[in-house]
Short mmCIF file of C-alpha atoms in Angstrom, two decimals:
data_model
loop_
_atom_site.label_atom_id
_atom_site.label_comp_id
_atom_site.label_asym_id
_atom_site.label_seq_id
_atom_site.Cartn_x
_atom_site.Cartn_y
_atom_site.Cartn_z
CA UNK V 1 75.92 -77.17 8.23
CA UNK V 2 73.46 -78.61 11.42
CA UNK V 3 70.27 -76.93 12.95
CA UNK V 4 69.19 -77.77 16.06
CA UNK V 5 66.03 -76.96 17.05
CA UNK V 6 64.46 -76.70 20.71
CA UNK V 7 60.02 -77.52 20.75
CA UNK V 8 58.81 -75.27 22.50
CA UNK V 9 55.99 -76.95 22.81
CA UNK V 10 57.27 -80.45 22.91
CA UNK V 11 60.48 -79.80 25.01
CA UNK V 12 62.51 -82.70 22.67
CA UNK V 13 66.02 -80.52 21.05
CA UNK V 14 65.90 -81.41 17.24
CA UNK V 15 67.76 -82.45 14.98
CA UNK V 16 68.14 -80.97 11.17
CA UNK V 17 70.91 -80.76 8.06
CA UNK V 18 70.20 -78.67 6.04
CA UNK V 19 71.79 -76.95 2.96
CA UNK V 20 72.26 -72.72 3.64
CA UNK V 21 69.42 -71.98 1.18
CA UNK V 22 67.14 -74.04 2.85
CA UNK V 23 64.59 -72.47 4.66
CA UNK V 24 65.16 -72.56 8.25
CA UNK V 25 63.00 -75.35 10.50
CA UNK V 26 59.38 -74.17 11.26
CA UNK V 27 59.92 -70.87 8.94
CA UNK V 28 56.63 -70.53 6.41
CA UNK V 29 56.73 -68.86 3.13
CA UNK V 30 60.94 -69.48 2.49
CA UNK V 31 61.49 -65.56 4.79
CA UNK V 32 64.45 -67.05 6.41
CA UNK V 33 66.96 -69.22 4.98
CA UNK V 34 69.40 -70.93 6.98
CA UNK V 35 72.07 -68.38 5.04
CA UNK V 36 69.76 -65.56 5.97
CA UNK V 37 70.08 -67.20 10.05
CA UNK V 38 73.27 -67.00 10.84
CA UNK V 39 74.67 -63.92 9.13
CA UNK V 40 78.04 -63.49 10.00
CA UNK V 41 79.01 -66.71 11.82
CA UNK V 42 81.27 -69.03 10.35
CA UNK V 43 80.50 -71.93 11.83
CA UNK V 44 79.19 -75.73 10.97
CA UNK V 45 76.40 -75.22 13.74
CA UNK V 46 73.78 -72.74 14.72
CA UNK V 47 70.45 -72.84 17.22
CA UNK V 48 66.93 -71.54 17.97
CA UNK V 49 63.47 -72.10 18.92
CA UNK V 50 59.98 -72.84 17.46
CA UNK V 51 58.88 -70.05 19.40
CA UNK V 52 61.57 -67.53 17.90
CA UNK V 53 60.82 -68.75 14.77
CA UNK V 54 57.48 -67.89 15.35
CA UNK V 55 57.93 -64.47 16.15
CA UNK V 56 59.45 -64.24 13.05
CA UNK V 57 56.68 -65.71 11.37
CA UNK V 58 54.08 -63.66 12.97
CA UNK V 59 56.49 -60.35 12.29
CA UNK V 60 57.46 -61.09 9.04
CA UNK V 61 53.39 -61.49 8.11
CA UNK V 62 53.00 -57.84 9.12
CA UNK V 63 55.34 -56.52 7.10
CA UNK V 64 54.29 -57.80 3.34
CA UNK V 65 57.27 -57.00 2.44
CA UNK V 66 60.70 -58.92 2.98
CA UNK V 67 63.00 -58.18 6.09
CA UNK V 68 66.75 -58.10 5.58
CA UNK V 69 68.87 -59.80 8.29
CA UNK V 70 72.55 -57.96 9.06
CA UNK V 71 73.07 -60.30 12.29
CA UNK V 72 71.02 -62.83 14.29
CA UNK V 73 73.03 -66.24 14.94
CA UNK V 74 76.82 -66.28 15.88
CA UNK V 75 79.16 -67.90 18.10
CA UNK V 76 80.08 -66.44 21.51
CA UNK V 77 83.70 -67.54 20.72
CA UNK V 78 83.27 -65.37 17.14
CA UNK V 79 81.68 -62.32 19.48
CA UNK V 80 80.53 -59.13 18.19
CA UNK V 81 78.06 -58.35 20.95
CA UNK V 82 77.60 -57.86 24.75
CA UNK V 83 79.00 -62.06 27.01
CA UNK V 84 75.77 -62.26 27.49
CA UNK V 85 73.47 -61.26 24.31
CA UNK V 86 70.83 -63.25 22.85
CA UNK V 87 72.20 -63.93 19.46
CA UNK V 88 75.10 -67.01 20.70
CA UNK V 89 71.70 -67.65 22.73
CA UNK V 90 69.77 -67.49 18.74
CA UNK V 91 66.73 -65.93 20.33
CA UNK V 92 68.20 -62.32 18.18
CA UNK V 93 67.68 -60.72 14.31
CA UNK V 94 69.65 -57.29 14.13
CA UNK V 95 66.96 -56.70 10.05
CA UNK V 96 66.57 -53.19 8.61
CA UNK V 97 70.02 -51.86 8.03
CA UNK V 98 68.84 -51.59 4.25
CA UNK V 99 66.30 -49.46 5.17
CA UNK V 100 65.50 -45.98 5.91
CA UNK V 101 65.00 -44.28 8.81
CA UNK V 102 61.08 -43.44 8.41
CA UNK V 103 60.97 -47.63 7.39
CA UNK V 104 62.68 -48.99 9.92
CA UNK V 105 60.69 -46.71 12.53
CA UNK V 106 57.24 -48.43 11.74
CA UNK V 107 58.61 -51.85 11.76
CA UNK V 108 59.98 -51.12 14.63
CA UNK V 109 56.70 -50.00 16.17
CA UNK V 110 55.57 -52.65 15.00
CA UNK V 111 57.01 -55.40 15.82
CA UNK V 112 56.42 -53.88 19.70
CA UNK V 113 52.74 -53.82 18.15
CA UNK V 114 52.86 -56.68 17.52
CA UNK V 115 53.61 -58.31 21.64
CA UNK V 116 55.32 -61.57 20.94
CA UNK V 117 58.54 -60.24 21.12
CA UNK V 118 60.52 -60.15 24.32
CA UNK V 119 62.32 -57.28 23.69
CA UNK V 120 61.98 -55.33 20.89
CA UNK V 121 65.69 -52.19 20.75
CA UNK V 122 64.78 -48.66 20.96
CA UNK V 123 65.66 -46.12 18.45
CA UNK V 124 68.16 -43.96 20.49
CA UNK V 125 70.36 -47.61 20.67
CA UNK V 126 69.68 -48.73 17.24
CA UNK V 127 70.11 -45.92 15.39
CA UNK V 128 70.21 -47.90 11.72
CA UNK V 129 69.05 -50.51 12.50
CA UNK V 130 66.16 -52.72 14.53
CA UNK V 131 66.63 -55.59 17.28
CA UNK V 132 64.35 -57.97 18.22
CA UNK V 133 64.29 -60.82 20.54
CA UNK V 134 62.67 -63.51 22.36
CA UNK V 135 64.87 -64.02 25.01
CA UNK V 136 63.78 -66.76 28.32
CA UNK V 137 62.80 -65.03 30.94
CA UNK V 138 63.41 -64.54 34.46
CA UNK V 139 66.85 -64.38 33.84
CA UNK V 140 69.81 -65.91 36.11
CA UNK V 141 71.56 -61.67 35.40
CA UNK V 142 70.54 -58.36 34.48
CA UNK V 143 69.07 -59.01 30.54
CA UNK V 144 71.19 -61.96 30.96
CA UNK V 145 70.74 -65.77 30.88
CA UNK V 146 68.12 -68.12 32.72
CA UNK V 147 69.62 -70.05 35.44
CA UNK V 148 70.11 -73.74 33.50
CA UNK V 149 71.16 -77.17 35.37
CA UNK V 150 71.11 -80.94 34.87
CA UNK V 151 67.83 -81.53 33.32
CA UNK V 152 67.76 -78.86 31.56
CA UNK V 153 67.71 -77.84 27.65
CA UNK V 154 66.99 -75.77 24.88
CA UNK V 155 68.92 -72.51 23.67
CA UNK V 156 70.67 -71.46 26.12
CA UNK V 157 72.27 -75.29 26.69
CA UNK V 158 73.94 -74.96 23.76
CA UNK V 159 75.36 -71.78 24.33
CA UNK V 160 77.04 -72.88 27.56
CA UNK V 161 77.92 -76.49 25.96
CA UNK V 162 79.86 -74.42 23.42
CA UNK V 163 81.38 -71.40 25.48
CA UNK V 164 82.34 -73.53 27.28
CA UNK V 165 84.76 -76.20 24.73
CA UNK V 166 85.34 -72.38 23.48
CA UNK V 167 87.70 -71.42 26.56
CA UNK V 168 89.20 -75.58 25.97
CA UNK V 169 86.77 -77.79 28.02
CA UNK V 170 86.83 -81.03 26.11
CA UNK V 171 84.11 -83.35 25.49
CA UNK V 172 80.48 -81.65 25.68
CA UNK V 173 78.81 -81.82 22.50
CA UNK V 174 76.37 -78.79 21.89
CA UNK V 175 73.34 -81.47 21.57
CA UNK V 176 71.59 -78.89 25.25
CA UNK V 177 71.17 -81.56 26.99
CA UNK V 178 73.08 -80.72 30.48
CA UNK V 179 72.99 -84.22 31.41
CA UNK V 180 76.32 -85.60 33.41
CA UNK V 181 78.85 -84.32 31.36
CA UNK V 182 78.03 -80.99 30.96
CA UNK V 183 77.59 -80.35 34.58
CA UNK V 184 81.18 -82.09 35.13
CA UNK V 185 82.35 -79.61 32.82
CA UNK V 186 80.26 -76.79 34.90
CA UNK V 187 81.75 -78.00 38.31
CA UNK V 188 85.56 -77.88 37.06
CA UNK V 189 85.13 -74.80 35.54
CA UNK V 190 83.75 -72.94 38.74
CA UNK V 191 85.92 -74.78 40.46
CA UNK V 192 89.29 -72.72 38.68
CA UNK V 193 88.08 -70.06 39.04
CA UNK V 194 87.14 -70.18 42.52
CA UNK V 195 83.34 -70.22 42.49
CA UNK V 196 80.85 -72.81 44.04
CA UNK V 197 81.41 -76.03 42.42
CA UNK V 198 77.82 -76.52 42.38
CA UNK V 199 76.84 -77.64 38.51
CA UNK V 200 73.91 -75.09 38.68
CA UNK V 201 75.30 -72.33 36.19
CA UNK V 202 73.43 -69.59 37.79
CA UNK V 203 74.86 -65.46 37.28
CA UNK V 204 78.40 -66.15 38.43
CA UNK V 205 78.88 -68.69 36.22
CA UNK V 206 77.64 -66.96 33.68
CA UNK V 207 79.44 -64.26 34.19
CA UNK V 208 82.07 -65.96 34.39
CA UNK V 209 81.48 -68.13 31.72
CA UNK V 210 80.91 -66.01 28.95
CA UNK V 211 83.44 -63.06 30.16
CA UNK V 212 86.15 -65.87 29.67
CA UNK V 213 84.77 -66.82 26.42
CA UNK V 214 83.14 -63.80 24.27
CA UNK V 215 85.47 -63.11 21.01
CA UNK V 216 88.23 -65.52 22.30
CA UNK V 217 87.69 -67.22 18.29
CA UNK V 218 87.12 -64.14 16.93
CA UNK V 219 87.57 -64.78 12.56
#
């Protein structure tokens, strides 16, 4: 497995070759393995950032009990979530499907009180699991992904590159670095969709691209 980590402190992309039973990079005390983070995805690559791992470590230490991960990382071509889901960016966890409502409410409350997650979904939206994520802000669209452009790096660039490859644009590697090849691929996509071909991935480009890519390679 290839694990890509954006280091929020150094602003560098880090690449690891790992086994499914290895602990995720930057994970404390083996509370989250690569297999658990990959969850239902079937690919051989995942990505996240050090901030997301820090949020997990804090939450897991405060809970002081195992947390079942039902869904975490997912590639956009595999579908299963909304078009601009944070699962495709590697910042999101759906957990605690194996415990009762009282314990889930306790965990949801803890995640909210800790203040480390950007978003904790209310119980009326996720009654049988707990959702929390460390999404980046501000989004280009409401509850979506941030604007990315040449020189950007990180998990949303990985998601962008994955989506471009999913819809058949060749030559774009998933490395989290928004360089000239990614710029050209974005501009080609924008032209094909009648969008302004500026190479900047804002709301309109994210909306069109993720709608086309989502679930295209559903297992």
